[in-house]
C-alpha positions as MATLAB code, in Angstrom:
seq = 'IDDALKALEETLTTMGRADPAKVVRRMLGFQEMLRSVKTLLDERDVRALLRVWSARTGKGRGPDIKTPDDLLQAMMREGYITTGDLGSLEKDMVAAGISFSVIVRDIPGVPDELQHPKTAEVSIGQTGGEVEIPGFAKLSVPPGALQHDTTVTVSTLDVPGILRGPEGVSWTSGYPWSLDDAACPRELLDKVLFSPAVDVNLHGARLSGPVELQTWRPPGSEGMTCLLLKHYDGEGWMDITASTPHHIDSDVVSVSMLSFSPLSILWTPVKKVVEVGKMMVAALSSRTLNCWFSSYVH';
ca = [
     -14.199   18.047  -19.798;
     -13.096   21.402  -21.332;
     -15.927   22.174  -21.846;
     -18.050   21.317  -19.152;
     -15.246   22.842  -16.809;
     -15.286   25.954  -18.382;
     -19.938   25.550  -18.017;
     -19.617   24.797  -13.691;
     -16.438   28.285  -14.010;
     -19.578   30.288  -15.173;
     -22.263   28.730  -13.179;
     -19.787   29.517  -10.159;
     -19.889   32.782  -11.187;
     -23.562   33.163  -11.670;
     -23.521   31.739   -7.945;
     -21.996   34.404   -6.304;
     -18.686   31.974   -5.323;
     -15.659   33.039   -4.065;
     -12.651   32.639   -6.971;
     -14.572   30.309   -9.284;
     -11.273   29.870  -11.652;
      -9.540   28.323   -8.614;
     -12.195   25.527   -8.553;
     -11.866   24.743  -11.911;
      -8.123   25.058  -12.145;
      -7.817   22.988   -9.040;
     -10.644   20.572  -10.968;
      -8.551   20.662  -14.169;
      -5.332   19.754  -12.288;
      -7.189   16.892  -10.582;
      -7.700   15.303  -13.429;
      -4.730   15.998  -15.375;
      -3.113   13.622  -11.559;
      -5.814   10.870  -12.824;
      -4.613   10.871  -16.925;
      -0.917   10.273  -15.743;
      -1.832    7.115  -13.533;
      -3.627    6.135  -16.006;
      -1.196    6.026  -18.629;
       1.387    3.876  -16.320;
      -1.637    0.880  -14.973;
      -1.682   -1.947  -17.575;
      -4.681   -4.514  -17.365;
      -2.932   -6.883  -14.783;
      -2.612   -3.911  -12.761;
      -6.670   -2.815  -13.613;
      -7.823   -6.546  -12.942;
      -5.483   -6.677   -9.483;
      -7.809   -2.908   -8.729;
     -10.358   -3.990  -10.112;
     -10.926   -7.102   -7.738;
      -9.706   -4.823   -4.883;
     -11.964   -2.383   -5.650;
     -15.376   -4.375   -5.930;
     -14.272   -6.290   -2.674;
     -14.162   -3.299   -1.106;
     -17.448   -1.890   -2.281;
     -19.234   -5.104   -2.229;
     -20.446   -5.097   -5.561;
     -20.078   -6.798   -8.595;
     -18.490   -5.037  -11.442;
     -19.762   -5.560  -14.658;
     -17.387   -6.686  -17.819;
     -17.072   -3.608  -19.845;
     -14.424   -2.188  -17.439;
     -11.062   -3.874  -19.122;
      -9.111   -0.268  -19.728;
      -7.562    1.528  -16.669;
      -9.380    4.487  -18.758;
     -12.618    1.997  -17.828;
     -11.890    1.450  -14.540;
     -11.205    5.628  -13.165;
     -13.917    6.849  -15.292;
     -16.078    4.532  -13.209;
     -14.420    5.154   -9.578;
     -15.277    8.909  -10.440;
     -19.407    8.391  -11.123;
     -19.377    5.970   -8.078;
     -17.890    9.085   -6.531;
     -14.988    6.773   -4.984;
     -12.716    9.004   -6.536;
     -13.315   12.527   -5.542;
     -11.288   15.213   -6.788;
      -8.509   15.976   -4.664;
      -8.444   13.215   -2.643;
      -6.999    9.917   -4.176;
      -6.417    8.175   -1.049;
      -9.367    5.256   -1.804;
      -7.016    4.755   -4.624;
      -3.857    4.460   -3.246;
      -5.889    1.924   -0.300;
      -6.253   -0.151   -3.244;
      -3.640    0.320   -5.072;
      -1.508   -1.246   -1.548;
      -4.227   -3.827   -1.207;
      -3.242   -4.949   -5.149;
       0.436   -4.420   -5.249;
       0.889   -1.314   -7.183;
       3.135    1.148   -6.634;
       1.710    3.895   -5.177;
       4.930    5.910   -4.759;
       6.262    4.776   -8.027;
       2.885    6.414   -9.812;
       2.264    9.944   -8.267;
       6.055   10.367   -7.872;
       6.652   12.731  -11.203;
       3.146   13.950  -11.541;
       3.269   17.495  -11.298;
       0.727   18.810   -8.424;
       0.687   15.681   -6.154;
       0.972   16.793   -2.384;
       4.597   15.587   -0.926;
       3.132   12.696    1.471;
       1.534   10.771   -1.415;
       4.850   10.713   -3.084;
       6.483    9.106   -0.303;
       6.048    6.086    2.641;
       4.312    6.948    5.124;
       5.957    8.051    8.644;
       4.683    9.377   12.156;
       6.847    9.809   15.168;
       5.752   10.117   19.072;
       8.285   10.541   22.232;
       7.046    7.489   24.179;
       7.425    6.496   27.776;
       7.370    4.523   31.042;
       3.408    4.980   30.820;
       2.798    3.567   26.734;
       1.731    5.807   24.613;
       0.497    5.200   20.383;
       1.995    5.884   17.378;
      -0.263    6.581   14.178;
      -0.366    6.728   10.326;
      -3.560    7.402   10.339;
      -5.792    4.692    7.796;
      -2.867    2.930    7.818;
      -1.407    1.649   10.879;
      -1.250    1.660   14.747;
       1.368    0.717   17.443;
       0.865    0.422   20.930;
       3.295    0.661   23.302;
       1.807   -0.658   26.988;
       3.023    0.810   30.419;
       6.199   -0.433   30.633;
       7.427   -1.747   27.239;
      10.003    1.566   27.389;
      12.756    2.258   30.638;
      12.874    5.509   29.125;
      11.366    8.829   26.610;
      11.979    6.981   23.276;
      11.617    8.577   19.702;
       9.402    5.606   18.017;
       9.011    5.769   14.177;
       6.373    4.125   12.118;
       7.462    3.835    8.355;
       4.974    2.697    5.434;
       7.047    0.165    3.513;
       6.826   -0.078   -0.705;
       7.253   -3.228   -1.300;
       5.861   -3.032   -4.493;
       8.477   -0.549   -5.489;
      11.080   -3.135   -4.540;
       9.762   -6.021   -6.764;
       8.344   -4.056   -9.649;
      10.264   -3.880  -12.938;
      11.627   -1.206  -13.871;
       8.453   -0.746  -16.602;
       5.890   -1.619  -14.331;
       4.291   -0.618  -11.033;
       3.381   -3.621   -9.358;
       4.575   -6.099   -7.714;
       4.826   -8.343  -10.357;
       5.626   -6.896  -13.241;
       9.532   -7.768  -13.295;
       8.195  -11.221  -12.379;
      10.201  -14.328  -12.545;
      12.842  -12.022  -11.036;
      15.564  -14.338  -11.767;
      13.688  -17.044   -9.499;
      14.250  -19.876  -11.813;
      12.611  -23.600   -9.498;
      11.017  -20.851   -6.275;
       9.460  -19.146   -9.209;
       5.260  -19.667   -8.569;
       2.343  -19.495  -11.419;
       1.788  -15.873  -12.531;
      -2.296  -17.133  -12.100;
      -1.433  -17.570   -8.144;
       0.609  -13.917   -7.648;
      -2.734  -12.414   -9.362;
      -4.327  -14.130   -6.228;
      -2.203  -12.441   -3.590;
      -3.192   -9.675   -1.695;
      -0.928   -7.549    0.744;
      -1.731   -5.258    3.877;
       0.540   -1.834    4.264;
       4.006   -3.234    4.706;
       5.586   -1.754    8.629;
       8.908   -0.808   10.019;
       9.098    0.900   13.399;
      12.166    2.413   14.424;
      13.211    2.319   18.555;
      16.248    4.744   17.817;
      18.410    1.425   19.954;
      16.147    1.878   22.298;
      14.803   -1.941   23.621;
      11.900   -3.032   24.779;
      11.035   -5.177   27.974;
       7.949   -7.032   27.417;
       5.356   -6.915   23.620;
       3.507   -4.034   21.804;
       0.976   -4.784   19.518;
       1.549   -3.220   15.824;
      -2.217   -3.154   14.027;
      -2.767   -2.901   10.542;
      -6.257   -3.126    8.246;
      -6.169   -6.608    6.170;
      -7.021   -6.616    2.662;
     -10.431   -5.786    1.036;
     -11.033   -9.362   -0.700;
      -8.629  -11.693    1.945;
     -12.141  -13.515    3.504;
     -10.595  -17.209    4.028;
      -7.108  -16.539    2.502;
      -4.288  -17.087    5.209;
      -1.894  -14.535    6.252;
       1.632  -14.273    6.286;
       4.353  -12.303    7.668;
       6.900  -12.119    6.265;
      10.311   -9.437    8.190;
      13.646   -8.505    6.912;
      16.526   -8.758    8.895;
      19.812   -6.862    7.662;
      22.282   -8.802    6.387;
      20.645  -11.881    6.071;
      16.989  -11.389    3.715;
      13.483  -11.999    5.034;
      12.171  -14.662    6.714;
       8.705  -16.200    7.282;
       8.315  -15.469   10.841;
       3.953  -16.229   10.942;
       4.325  -19.475   13.242;
       6.356  -18.154   15.784;
       5.011  -14.545   16.102;
       1.840  -14.161   17.789;
      -1.151  -12.337   15.123;
      -4.448  -11.502   15.304;
      -7.011  -11.904   12.751;
     -10.664   -9.394   12.780;
     -12.593   -9.510   10.068;
     -10.973   -5.966    9.164;
      -7.749   -5.637   11.474;
      -4.724   -7.665   11.812;
      -2.646   -7.381   14.783;
       0.787   -8.496   15.474;
       2.427   -9.176   18.860;
       6.215   -8.154   18.173;
       9.889   -7.673   20.604;
      11.579   -6.563   18.765;
      10.769   -4.929   15.000;
      12.477   -4.579   11.508;
      10.710   -4.424    8.001;
       7.859   -6.205    8.056;
       5.888   -7.492    5.564;
       2.170   -9.009    5.841;
       0.448  -10.203    2.775;
      -2.539  -13.086    1.809;
      -2.438  -15.924    0.401;
      -5.005  -18.861   -1.130;
      -4.361  -21.612    2.028;
      -3.499  -24.592   -0.364;
      -0.778  -22.285   -1.727;
       1.077  -20.659    1.426;
       3.926  -22.509    1.444;
       4.763  -22.181   -2.666;
       4.019  -18.447   -2.494;
       5.490  -18.355    1.494;
       8.628  -19.726   -0.342;
       8.736  -17.461   -3.532;
       8.206  -14.341   -1.750;
      11.126  -14.813    0.706;
      13.155  -15.362   -2.383;
      12.633  -12.836   -3.948;
      12.475   -9.543   -1.023;
      15.885  -11.324   -0.524;
      17.185  -11.115   -3.608;
      16.394   -7.674   -3.702;
      17.509   -6.143   -0.091;
      19.934   -8.805    1.077;
      23.029   -6.365    0.384;
      21.478   -3.339    1.037;
      20.514   -1.546    4.706;
      16.822   -0.851    4.718;
      16.287    2.093    5.479;
      17.031    3.441    1.664;
      13.736    1.746    1.020;
      12.330    3.722    3.308;
      13.006    7.382    3.193;
];
């Protein structure tokens, strides 16, 4: 790689490109980031990412992709990962239940906005408005839902980061989280997928009518059941799927809400929805019951 980058620098100089050394340094820094990412993934993470990537691109993947290096090299060859852009990889890690924030947190050169949950904030009044985290979530507030100008904050949540074991980066790395009878077969957990988990903060204001939270549906979730799990301070998590109006499109899920606290959206095989739902409620509640959830947001 180093020889190839040196040759590239010479080519850029010949072409008259401004500051070719800067271009090469950028590429070298990005290669170093990818090397660091690879050291934190294991074969189970590779299988989960491969499943999501294959579903997103609509291409079957050969059995030759087994290691983190195999996977990331294949993604770069196909242009799925480009120099300086980890956005597609981040989304696939969210869908696969891998904590992207934990992976990149201590890697030099990674932009601050990639190291922490994403946040967007807008002031909205009686005429309504929207708050959007591009590529992750959008909150639509209709006219009349808020009676006064209100600061509305939308944040993503790192559910895999809450559940992971101390040495892992995926949501199942610490499994079975001492759940005893609530534990599910490991093979079942490998089939669970995630939409971005989201928290909305109205900073004390109350809604006069429902608002709509929209986020993406993970690739490969066709034929699966959506579960909506909501966190309540001092009580833990509850399954609100049956009591909460929501609409599912081919690539988007929209949830109608009258009040807010952290919301986790996951997808599970139809025949195992009850089993997975109980297990996830128990696992998340055991990690967050005695905490203010804002400690996981910031």
